[in-house]
Coordinates of C-alpha atoms in Angstrom, one line a residue:
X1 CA 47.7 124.3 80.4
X2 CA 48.9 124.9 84.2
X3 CA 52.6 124.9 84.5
X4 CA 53.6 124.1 81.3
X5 CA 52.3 127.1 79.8
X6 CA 55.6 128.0 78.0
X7 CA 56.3 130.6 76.1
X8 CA 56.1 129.7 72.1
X9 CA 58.3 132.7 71.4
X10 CA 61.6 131.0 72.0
X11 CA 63.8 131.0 68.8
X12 CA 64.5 134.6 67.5
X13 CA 68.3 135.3 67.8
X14 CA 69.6 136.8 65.0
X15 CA 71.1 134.6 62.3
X16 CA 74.6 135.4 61.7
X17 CA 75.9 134.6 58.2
X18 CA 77.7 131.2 58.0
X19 CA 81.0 131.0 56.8
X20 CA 83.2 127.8 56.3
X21 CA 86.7 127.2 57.5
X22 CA 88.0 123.9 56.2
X23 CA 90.0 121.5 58.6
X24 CA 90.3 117.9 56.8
X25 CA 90.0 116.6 54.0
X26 CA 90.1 112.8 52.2
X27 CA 92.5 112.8 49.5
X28 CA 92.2 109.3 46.9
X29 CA 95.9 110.0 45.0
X30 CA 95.1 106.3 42.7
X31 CA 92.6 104.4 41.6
X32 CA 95.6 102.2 41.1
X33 CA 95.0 99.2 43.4
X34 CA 96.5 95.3 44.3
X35 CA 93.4 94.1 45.6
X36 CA 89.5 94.0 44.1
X37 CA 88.0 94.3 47.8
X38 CA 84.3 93.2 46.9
X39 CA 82.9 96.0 49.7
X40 CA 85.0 98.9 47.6
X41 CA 83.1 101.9 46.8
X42 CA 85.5 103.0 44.0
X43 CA 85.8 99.8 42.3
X44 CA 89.4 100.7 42.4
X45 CA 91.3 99.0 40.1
X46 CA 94.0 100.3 38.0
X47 CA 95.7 103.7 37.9
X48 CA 93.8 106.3 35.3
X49 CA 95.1 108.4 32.7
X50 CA 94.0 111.4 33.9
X51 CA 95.9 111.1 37.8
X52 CA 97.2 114.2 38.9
X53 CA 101.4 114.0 38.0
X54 CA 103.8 114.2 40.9
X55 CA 103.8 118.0 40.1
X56 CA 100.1 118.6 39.9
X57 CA 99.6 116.7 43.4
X58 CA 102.7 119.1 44.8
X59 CA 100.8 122.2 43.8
X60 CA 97.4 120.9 45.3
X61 CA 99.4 120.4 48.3
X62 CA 100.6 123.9 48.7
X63 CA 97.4 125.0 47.7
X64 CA 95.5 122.6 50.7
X65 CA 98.2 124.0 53.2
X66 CA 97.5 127.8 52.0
X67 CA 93.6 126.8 52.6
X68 CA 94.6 126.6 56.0
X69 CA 93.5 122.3 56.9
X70 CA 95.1 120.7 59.9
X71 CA 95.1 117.3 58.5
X72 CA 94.5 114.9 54.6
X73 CA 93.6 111.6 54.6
X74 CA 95.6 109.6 51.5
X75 CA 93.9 107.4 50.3
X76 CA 92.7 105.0 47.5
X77 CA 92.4 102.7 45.7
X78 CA 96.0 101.5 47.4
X79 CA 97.8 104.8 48.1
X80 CA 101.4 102.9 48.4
X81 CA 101.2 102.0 44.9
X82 CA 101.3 105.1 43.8
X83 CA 105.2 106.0 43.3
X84 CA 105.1 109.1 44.6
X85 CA 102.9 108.9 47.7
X86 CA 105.4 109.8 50.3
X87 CA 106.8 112.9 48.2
X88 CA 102.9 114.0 48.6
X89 CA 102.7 112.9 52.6
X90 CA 106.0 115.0 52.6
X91 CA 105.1 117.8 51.0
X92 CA 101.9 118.2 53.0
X93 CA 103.9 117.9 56.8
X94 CA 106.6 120.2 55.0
X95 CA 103.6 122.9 54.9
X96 CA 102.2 122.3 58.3
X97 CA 99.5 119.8 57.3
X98 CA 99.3 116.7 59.2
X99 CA 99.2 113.5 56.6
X100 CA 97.3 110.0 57.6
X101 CA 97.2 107.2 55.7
X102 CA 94.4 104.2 55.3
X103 CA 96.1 101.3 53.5
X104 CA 95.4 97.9 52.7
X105 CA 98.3 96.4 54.1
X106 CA 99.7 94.6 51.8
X107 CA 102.8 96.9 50.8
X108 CA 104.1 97.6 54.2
X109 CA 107.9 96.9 53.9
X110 CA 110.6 98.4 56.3
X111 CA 111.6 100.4 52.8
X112 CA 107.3 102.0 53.3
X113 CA 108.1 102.4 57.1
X114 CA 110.9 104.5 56.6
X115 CA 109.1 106.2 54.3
X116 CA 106.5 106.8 56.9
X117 CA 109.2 108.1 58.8
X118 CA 110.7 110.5 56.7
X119 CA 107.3 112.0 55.6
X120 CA 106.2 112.8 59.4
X121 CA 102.9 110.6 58.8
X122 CA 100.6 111.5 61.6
X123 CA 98.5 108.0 61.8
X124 CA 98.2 105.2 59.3
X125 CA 95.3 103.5 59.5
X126 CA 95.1 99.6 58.4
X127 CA 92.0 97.7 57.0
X128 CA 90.7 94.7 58.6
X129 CA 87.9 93.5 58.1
X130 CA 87.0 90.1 60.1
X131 CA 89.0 87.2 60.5
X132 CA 91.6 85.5 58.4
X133 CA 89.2 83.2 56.6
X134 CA 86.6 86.3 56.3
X135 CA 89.0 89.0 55.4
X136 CA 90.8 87.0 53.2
X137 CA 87.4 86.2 51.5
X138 CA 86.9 89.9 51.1
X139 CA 89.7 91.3 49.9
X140 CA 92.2 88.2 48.9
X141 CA 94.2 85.5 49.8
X142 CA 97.0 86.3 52.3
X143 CA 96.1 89.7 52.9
X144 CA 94.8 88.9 56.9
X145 CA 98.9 87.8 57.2
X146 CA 100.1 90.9 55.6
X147 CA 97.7 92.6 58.1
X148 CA 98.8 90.9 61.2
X149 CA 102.6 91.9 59.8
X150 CA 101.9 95.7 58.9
X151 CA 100.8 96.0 62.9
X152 CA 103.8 94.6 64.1
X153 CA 106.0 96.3 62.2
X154 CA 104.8 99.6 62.9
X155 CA 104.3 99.0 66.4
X156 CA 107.9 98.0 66.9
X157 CA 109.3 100.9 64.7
X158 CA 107.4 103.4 66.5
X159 CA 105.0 104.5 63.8
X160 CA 101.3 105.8 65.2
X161 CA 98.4 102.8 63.5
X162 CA 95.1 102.2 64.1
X163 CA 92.9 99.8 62.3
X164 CA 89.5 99.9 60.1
X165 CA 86.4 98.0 59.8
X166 CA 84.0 97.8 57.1
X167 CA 81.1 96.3 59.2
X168 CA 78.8 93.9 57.2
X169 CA 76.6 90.7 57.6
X170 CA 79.5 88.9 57.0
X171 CA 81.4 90.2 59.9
X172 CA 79.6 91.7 62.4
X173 CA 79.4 88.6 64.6
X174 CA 83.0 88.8 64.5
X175 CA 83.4 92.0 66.0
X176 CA 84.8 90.8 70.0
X177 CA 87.3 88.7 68.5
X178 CA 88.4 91.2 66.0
X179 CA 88.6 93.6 68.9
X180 CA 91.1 90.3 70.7
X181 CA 93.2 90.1 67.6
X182 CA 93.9 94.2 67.7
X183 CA 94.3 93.9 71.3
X184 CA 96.9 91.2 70.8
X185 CA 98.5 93.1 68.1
X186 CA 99.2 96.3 70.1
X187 CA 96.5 98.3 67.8
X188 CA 95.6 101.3 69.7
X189 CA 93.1 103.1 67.7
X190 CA 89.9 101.5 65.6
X191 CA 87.6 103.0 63.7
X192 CA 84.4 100.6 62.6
X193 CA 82.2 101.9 60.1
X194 CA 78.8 100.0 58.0
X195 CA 79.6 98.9 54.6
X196 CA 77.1 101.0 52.2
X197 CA 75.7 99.8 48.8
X198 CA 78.0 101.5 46.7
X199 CA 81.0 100.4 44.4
X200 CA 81.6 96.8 44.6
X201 CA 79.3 96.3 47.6
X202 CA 76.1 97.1 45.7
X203 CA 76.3 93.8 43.9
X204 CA 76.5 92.3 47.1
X205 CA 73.1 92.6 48.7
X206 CA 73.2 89.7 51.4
X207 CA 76.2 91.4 53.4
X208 CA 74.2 94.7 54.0
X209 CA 73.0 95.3 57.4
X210 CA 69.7 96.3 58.2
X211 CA 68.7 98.9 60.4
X212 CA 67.9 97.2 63.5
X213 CA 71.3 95.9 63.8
X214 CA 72.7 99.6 64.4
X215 CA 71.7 99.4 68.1
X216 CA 73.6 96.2 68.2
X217 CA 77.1 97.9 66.7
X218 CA 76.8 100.6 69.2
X219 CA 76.2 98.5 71.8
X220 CA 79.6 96.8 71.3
X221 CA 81.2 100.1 70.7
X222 CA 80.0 101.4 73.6
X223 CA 81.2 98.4 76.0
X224 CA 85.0 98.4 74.0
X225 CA 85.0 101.8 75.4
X226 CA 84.0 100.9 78.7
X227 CA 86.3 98.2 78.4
X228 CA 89.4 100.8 77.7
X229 CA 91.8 98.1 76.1
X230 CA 91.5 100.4 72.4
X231 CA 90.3 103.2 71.7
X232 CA 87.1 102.8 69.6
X233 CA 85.7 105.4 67.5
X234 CA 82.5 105.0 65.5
X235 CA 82.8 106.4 62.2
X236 CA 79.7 109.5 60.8
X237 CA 78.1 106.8 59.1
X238 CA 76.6 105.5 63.2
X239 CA 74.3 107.0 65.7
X240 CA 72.8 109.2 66.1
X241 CA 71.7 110.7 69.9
X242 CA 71.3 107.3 71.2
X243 CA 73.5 107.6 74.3
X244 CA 75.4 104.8 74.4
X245 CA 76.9 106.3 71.2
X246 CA 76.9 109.6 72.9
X247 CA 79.3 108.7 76.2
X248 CA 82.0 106.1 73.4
X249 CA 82.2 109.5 71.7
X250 CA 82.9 111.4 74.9
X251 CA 85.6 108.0 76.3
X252 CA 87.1 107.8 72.8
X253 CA 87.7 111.8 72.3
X254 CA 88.8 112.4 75.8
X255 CA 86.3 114.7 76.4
X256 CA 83.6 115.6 79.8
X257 CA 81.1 116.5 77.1
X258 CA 79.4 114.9 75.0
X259 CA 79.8 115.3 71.4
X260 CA 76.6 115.7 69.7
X261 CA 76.0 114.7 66.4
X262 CA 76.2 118.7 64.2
X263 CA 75.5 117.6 60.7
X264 CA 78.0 116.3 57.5
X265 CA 81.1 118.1 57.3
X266 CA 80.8 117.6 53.7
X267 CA 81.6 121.4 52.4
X268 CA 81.3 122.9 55.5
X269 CA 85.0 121.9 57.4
X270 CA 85.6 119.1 54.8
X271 CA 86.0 117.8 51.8
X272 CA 87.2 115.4 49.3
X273 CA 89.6 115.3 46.2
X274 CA 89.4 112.6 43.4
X275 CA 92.6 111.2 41.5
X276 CA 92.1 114.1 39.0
X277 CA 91.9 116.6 41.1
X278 CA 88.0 116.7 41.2
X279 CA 86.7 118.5 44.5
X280 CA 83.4 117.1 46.5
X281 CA 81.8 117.2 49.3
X282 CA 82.9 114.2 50.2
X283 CA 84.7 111.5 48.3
X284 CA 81.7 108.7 48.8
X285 CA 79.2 110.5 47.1
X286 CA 81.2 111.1 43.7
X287 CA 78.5 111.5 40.8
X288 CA 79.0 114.1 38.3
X289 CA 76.1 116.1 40.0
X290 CA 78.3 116.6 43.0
X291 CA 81.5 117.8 41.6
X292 CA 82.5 121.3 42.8
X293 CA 85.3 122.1 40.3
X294 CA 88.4 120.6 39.5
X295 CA 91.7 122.6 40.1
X296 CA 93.2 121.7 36.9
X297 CA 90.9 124.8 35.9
X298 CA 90.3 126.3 39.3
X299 CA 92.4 127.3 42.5
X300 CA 91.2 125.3 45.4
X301 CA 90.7 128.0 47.5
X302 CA 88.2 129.7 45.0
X303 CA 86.5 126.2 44.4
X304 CA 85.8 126.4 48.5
X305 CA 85.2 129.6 48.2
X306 CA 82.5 129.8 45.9
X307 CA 78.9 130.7 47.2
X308 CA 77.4 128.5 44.9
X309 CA 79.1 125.2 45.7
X310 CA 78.5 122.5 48.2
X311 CA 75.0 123.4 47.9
X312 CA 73.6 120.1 48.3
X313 CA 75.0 120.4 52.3
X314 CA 75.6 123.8 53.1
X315 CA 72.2 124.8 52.2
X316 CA 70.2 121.5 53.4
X317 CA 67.2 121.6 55.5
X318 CA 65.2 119.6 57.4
X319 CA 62.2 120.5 56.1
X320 CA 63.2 118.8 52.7
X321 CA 63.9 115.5 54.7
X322 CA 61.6 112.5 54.3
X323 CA 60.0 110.5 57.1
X324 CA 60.6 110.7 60.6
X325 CA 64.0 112.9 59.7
X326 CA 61.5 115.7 58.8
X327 CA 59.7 115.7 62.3
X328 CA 62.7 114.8 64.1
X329 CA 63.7 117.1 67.0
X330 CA 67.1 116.6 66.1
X331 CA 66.6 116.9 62.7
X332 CA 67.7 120.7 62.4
X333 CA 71.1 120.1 64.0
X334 CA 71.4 116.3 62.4
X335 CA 70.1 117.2 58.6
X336 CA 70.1 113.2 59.0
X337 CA 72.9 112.3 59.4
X338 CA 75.3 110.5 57.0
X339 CA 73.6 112.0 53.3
X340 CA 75.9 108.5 51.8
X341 CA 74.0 106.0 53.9
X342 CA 70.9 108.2 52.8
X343 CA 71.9 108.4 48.9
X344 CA 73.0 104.6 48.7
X345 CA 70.6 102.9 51.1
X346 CA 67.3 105.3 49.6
X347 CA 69.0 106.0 46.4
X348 CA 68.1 109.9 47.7
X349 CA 70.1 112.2 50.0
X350 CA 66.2 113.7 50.7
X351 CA 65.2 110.4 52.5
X352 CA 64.5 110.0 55.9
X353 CA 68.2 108.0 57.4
X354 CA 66.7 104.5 58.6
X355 CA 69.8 103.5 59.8
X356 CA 69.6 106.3 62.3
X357 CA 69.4 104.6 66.0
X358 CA 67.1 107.4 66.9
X359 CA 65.2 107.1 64.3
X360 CA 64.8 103.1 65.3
X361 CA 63.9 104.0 68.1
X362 CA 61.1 106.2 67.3
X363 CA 60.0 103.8 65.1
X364 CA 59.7 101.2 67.9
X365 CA 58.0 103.8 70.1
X366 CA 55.5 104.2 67.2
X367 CA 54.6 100.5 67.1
X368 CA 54.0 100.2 71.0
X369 CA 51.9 103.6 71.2
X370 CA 49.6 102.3 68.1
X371 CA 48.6 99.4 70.2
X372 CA 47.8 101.7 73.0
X373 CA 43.9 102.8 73.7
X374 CA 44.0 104.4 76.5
X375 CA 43.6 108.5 76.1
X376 CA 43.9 109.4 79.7
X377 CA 46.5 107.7 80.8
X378 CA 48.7 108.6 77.5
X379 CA 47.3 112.2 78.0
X380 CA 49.3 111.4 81.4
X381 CA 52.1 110.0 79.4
X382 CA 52.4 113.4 77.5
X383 CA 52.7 115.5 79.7
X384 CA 55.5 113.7 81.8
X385 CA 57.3 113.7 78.8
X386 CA 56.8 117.3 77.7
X387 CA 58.1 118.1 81.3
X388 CA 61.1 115.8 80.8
X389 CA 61.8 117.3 77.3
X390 CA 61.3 114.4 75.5
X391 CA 58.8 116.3 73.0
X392 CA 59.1 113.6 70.4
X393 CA 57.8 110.9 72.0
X394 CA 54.9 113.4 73.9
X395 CA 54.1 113.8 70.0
X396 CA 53.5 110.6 69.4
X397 CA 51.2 109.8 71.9
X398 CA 49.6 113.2 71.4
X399 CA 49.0 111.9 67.6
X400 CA 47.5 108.8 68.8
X401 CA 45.0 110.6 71.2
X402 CA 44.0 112.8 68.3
X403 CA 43.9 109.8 65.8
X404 CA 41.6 108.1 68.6
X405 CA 39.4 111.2 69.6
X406 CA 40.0 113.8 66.8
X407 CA 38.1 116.5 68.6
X408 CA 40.5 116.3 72.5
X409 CA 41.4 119.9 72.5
X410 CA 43.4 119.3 75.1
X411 CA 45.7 116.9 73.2
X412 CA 45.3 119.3 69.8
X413 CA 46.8 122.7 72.4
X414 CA 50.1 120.0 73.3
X415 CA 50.7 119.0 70.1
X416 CA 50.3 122.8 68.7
X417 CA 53.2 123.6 71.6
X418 CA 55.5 120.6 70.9
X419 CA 55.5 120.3 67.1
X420 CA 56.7 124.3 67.6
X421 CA 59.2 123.4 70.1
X422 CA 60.4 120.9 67.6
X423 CA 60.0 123.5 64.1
X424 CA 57.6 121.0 62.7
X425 CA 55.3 124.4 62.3
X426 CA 53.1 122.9 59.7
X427 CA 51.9 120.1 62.1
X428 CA 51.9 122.8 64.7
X429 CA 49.4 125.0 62.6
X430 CA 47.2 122.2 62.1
X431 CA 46.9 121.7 65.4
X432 CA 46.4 125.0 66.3
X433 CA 43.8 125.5 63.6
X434 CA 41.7 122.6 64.5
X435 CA 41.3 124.1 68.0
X436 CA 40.1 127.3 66.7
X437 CA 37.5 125.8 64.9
X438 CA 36.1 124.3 68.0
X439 CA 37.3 127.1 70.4
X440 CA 37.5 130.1 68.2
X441 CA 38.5 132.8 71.7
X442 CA 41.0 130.4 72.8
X443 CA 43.9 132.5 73.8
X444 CA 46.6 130.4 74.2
X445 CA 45.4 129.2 70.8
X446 CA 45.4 132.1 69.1
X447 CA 48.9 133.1 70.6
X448 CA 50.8 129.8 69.5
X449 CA 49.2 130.1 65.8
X450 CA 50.4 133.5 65.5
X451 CA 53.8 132.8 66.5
X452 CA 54.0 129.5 63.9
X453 CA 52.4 131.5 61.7
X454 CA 55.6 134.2 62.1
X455 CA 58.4 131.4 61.9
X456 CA 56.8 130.1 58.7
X457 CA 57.0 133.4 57.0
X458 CA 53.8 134.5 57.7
X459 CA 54.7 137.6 59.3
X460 CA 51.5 139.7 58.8
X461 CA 49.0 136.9 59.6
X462 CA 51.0 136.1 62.4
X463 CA 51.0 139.7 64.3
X464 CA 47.4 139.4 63.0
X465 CA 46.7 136.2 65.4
X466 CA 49.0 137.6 68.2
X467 CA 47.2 141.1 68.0
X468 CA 43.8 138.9 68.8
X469 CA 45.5 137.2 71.8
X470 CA 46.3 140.4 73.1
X471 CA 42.7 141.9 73.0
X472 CA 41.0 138.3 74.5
X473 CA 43.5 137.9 77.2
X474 CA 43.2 138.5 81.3
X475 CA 45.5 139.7 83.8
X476 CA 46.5 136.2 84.8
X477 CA 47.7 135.6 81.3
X478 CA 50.3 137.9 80.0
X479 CA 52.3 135.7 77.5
X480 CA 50.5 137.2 74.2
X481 CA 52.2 140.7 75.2
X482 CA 55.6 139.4 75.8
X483 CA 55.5 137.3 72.5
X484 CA 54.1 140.0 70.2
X485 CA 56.7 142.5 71.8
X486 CA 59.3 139.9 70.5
X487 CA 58.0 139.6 67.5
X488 CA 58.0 143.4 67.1
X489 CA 61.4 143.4 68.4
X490 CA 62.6 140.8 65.7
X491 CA 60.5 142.0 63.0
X492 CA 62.1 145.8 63.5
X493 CA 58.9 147.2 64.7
X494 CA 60.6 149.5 67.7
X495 CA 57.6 151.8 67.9
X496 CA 55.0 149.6 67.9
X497 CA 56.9 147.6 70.6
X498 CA 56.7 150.7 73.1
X499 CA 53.4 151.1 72.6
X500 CA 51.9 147.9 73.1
X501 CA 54.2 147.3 76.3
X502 CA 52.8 150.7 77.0
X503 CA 49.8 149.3 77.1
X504 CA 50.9 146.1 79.2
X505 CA 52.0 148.1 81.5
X506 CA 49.1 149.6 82.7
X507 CA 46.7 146.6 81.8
X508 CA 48.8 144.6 84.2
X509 CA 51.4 146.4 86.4
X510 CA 53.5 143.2 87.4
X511 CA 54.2 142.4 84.1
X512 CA 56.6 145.4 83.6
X513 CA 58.1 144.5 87.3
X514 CA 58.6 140.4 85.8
X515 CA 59.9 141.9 82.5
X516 CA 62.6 144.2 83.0
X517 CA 64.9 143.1 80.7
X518 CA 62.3 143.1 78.1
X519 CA 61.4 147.0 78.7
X520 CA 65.1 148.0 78.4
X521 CA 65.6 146.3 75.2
X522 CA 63.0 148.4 74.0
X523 CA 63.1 151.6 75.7
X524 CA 66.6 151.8 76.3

């Protein structure tokens, strides 16, 4: 295995327990609404009965400013038809919370600017969605004017705007002379975003994109960046870790690093509040199933507070992903991404996230590498790609070796090492097994079983493996000691670390010269 003998035992820091400090949240005060938008989610209409009153909507207020959030966006449905909208922006900047706005339009008046005003708004944000002929077509007649007029306004009062995008079929070849028209208008901030089958927009099946077109939305995004006339920022439902997406996050945010995709804030430093006062995770995915409580009954605080809510997100896994998303090197960080697009587009928040650019990409790299026959020089390939850390791509042409010559131990050893490096450790004890069974002393074998075997829960088995590594090794070949002296380490097992270093130490005396650190941990 030459140079790229790495050591499987690479993951075993301590898990501290997670707690979760909200910071935003997406407030929909109405359902009440003067359009009937055919991409809605809500299929806002008309105000319901059971809306929170001006008091009720106070209180939850106080109580969101007590929970500590920086910032609530109010939205609808149409917020500015609610009466009391900027007693509830008001409230909120009173307390120290920042309130933004997303509104249709339609409403803005100087009598809603000075409303603005007096409320401390942070940033209202205004939908536009192609244009005149298409947003008109979307939303209803006259609404691209009202559009055009809300900008103005606010730019030449002073207020802080930005614009939306629901991107669809309809649209997206529209997107550079949108981007002209905002440009025009003095927009400074833009958010774009893909219009998912929910609401309104699931009867509308022609205007969904399809996942190949992702690349193609980033793409743009990422040369309006470049471009630096507006400030462009792609909303959660786009990306992931393709990095042209990657470096519009970092121009957009200001930032000399780049913002990796983490996961859905969805009950971890979000969340979302229904007219009534129902709490998600977010307020997209709004079935019954995903209600947290409603604080008609409940406090807020408690409601976020409670270890057995938010579930669904705070407790997800990539192992109960679908797909590529569950052999995904990302997929521990990502979870997948957007679990909407998953839930609307799969009808599952379990399935693998096709509208993923990574995950189009890997699909594309699987296509090309089935065509390929040729072990050696993909055996080449590999290995160049281990060394670059691109261990997904290694994979797959490590699977097609296998598939073409089940019995390459060779190719079997890599994909043991890079399906651990990635946590795919079921693939990785495959791989690992198959070897034995043609090469039953194989030490590096039997060393990178027992550690998967330990990461899978295994513990017992897994020293078992290591402990047979250790007795088969050779001077030149120390790695089974250090690993099983981590595992004994991890596993609480101080004395029978000692020993077996101990025992290191006189089988091979440079290994307790290379490992000092290792020897204090213990023996310190």
């Amino acid at each position: 295995m030459g140079a790229l003998i790495l050591s499987y035992c690479t993951r075993f820091q301590k898990k501290s327990i997670m707690t979760y400090k909200p910071i935003t949240a997406v407030w929909e005060i109405t359902m009440g609404c003067n359009m009937r938008c055919k991409h809605c989610g809500s299929s806002c209409q008309n105000p319901l009965p059971d809306e929170l009153s001006t008091v009720e909507a106070l209180n939850l207020a106080d109580q969101i400013a007590d929970l500590g959030l920086s910032w609530v966006t109010l939205s609808g449905g149409e917020p500015f038809t609610r009466k009391d909208w900027n007693l509830i922006a008001k409230r909120l900047s009173d307390k120290g919370v920042i309130p933004n706005i997303i509104s249709n339009g339609w409403l803005v008046t100087d009598d809603i600017i000075s409303k603005i005003k007096e409320s401390r708004v942070g940033t209202i944000a205004i939908s536009l969605d192609g244009l005149r002929d298409t947003h008109d077509y979307m939303r209803k007649p006259g609404s691209y004017d009202r559009v055009m007029n809300a900008f103005d306004k606010f730019f030449n009062n002073g207020v802080v705007f930005g614009a939306v995008t629901t991107i669809s079929n309809v649209n997206i070849n529209q997107l550079r002379e949108i981007r002209n028209i905002l440009v025009e208008h003095k927009v400074p901030y833009w958010q774009v975003q893909i219009g998912l089958p929910m609401g309104n927009f699931s009867k509308e099946k022609d205007m969904i994109l399809n996942p190949e077109q992702i690349d193609n939305i980033i793409d743009f995004c990422h040369e309006t960046a470049k471009e630096g006339k507006i400030t462009i920022y792609p909303a959660d439902c786009i990306g992931y870790y393709n990095i042209k997406d990657l470096e519009t996050r970092k121009i957009s945010h200001k930032s000399n690093n780049l913002p990796l995709w983490k996961g859905c804030n969805a009950g971890k430093r979000g969340f979302g509040i229904l007219h009534n006062g129902d709490i998600m995770g977010c307020t997209s995915i709004r079935e019954k199933e995903f209600k947290e409580g409603n604080v008609r009954e409940t406090p807020l605080k408690d409601i976020w507070d409670d270890p057995n809510n938010f579930l669904w997100n705070r407790n997800a896994t990539k192992a109960q992903l679908g797909g590529d998303c569950n052999l995904c090197k990302y997929g521990d960080t990502c979870l997948g991404g957007c679990p909407n697009t998953r839930l609307t587009m799969e009808k599952s928040l379990y399935a693998e996230n096709r509208f993923c650019s990574y995950n189009v990409g890997i699909k594309n790299s699987k296509n090309i590498i089935a065509k390929r026959s040729d072990v050696k020089k993909m055996f080449e390939d590999s290995l160049k790609y281990i060394d670059e850390q691109e261990h997904q791509i290694a994979g797959l042409l490590l699977d097609r070796i296998i598939e073409l010559d089940p019995t390459n131990i060779e190719a079997l050893k890599y994909s043991g090492f890079v399906n651990f490096f990635m946590q795919n450790y079921n693939q990785a004890e495959c791989s690992n097994k198959k070897v034995l069974e043609m090469a039953p002393d194989d030490v590096y074998t039997l060393k990178g079983l027992g550690i998967t075997l330990y990461k899978k829960g295994d513990k017992a088995e897994g020293i078992n493996y290591l402990k047979k590594a250790v007795s088969k090794t050779d001077t030149n070949f120390m790695d089974p000691y250090f690993d099983l002296a981590l595992i004994y380490i991890d596993n609480n097992q101080q004395e029978e670390a000692k020993a077996l270093l101990n025992d290191a130490k006189e089988f091979n005396s440079d290994f307790f010269q290379k490992n000092p650190e290792l020897y204090n941990l213990v023996f310190s």
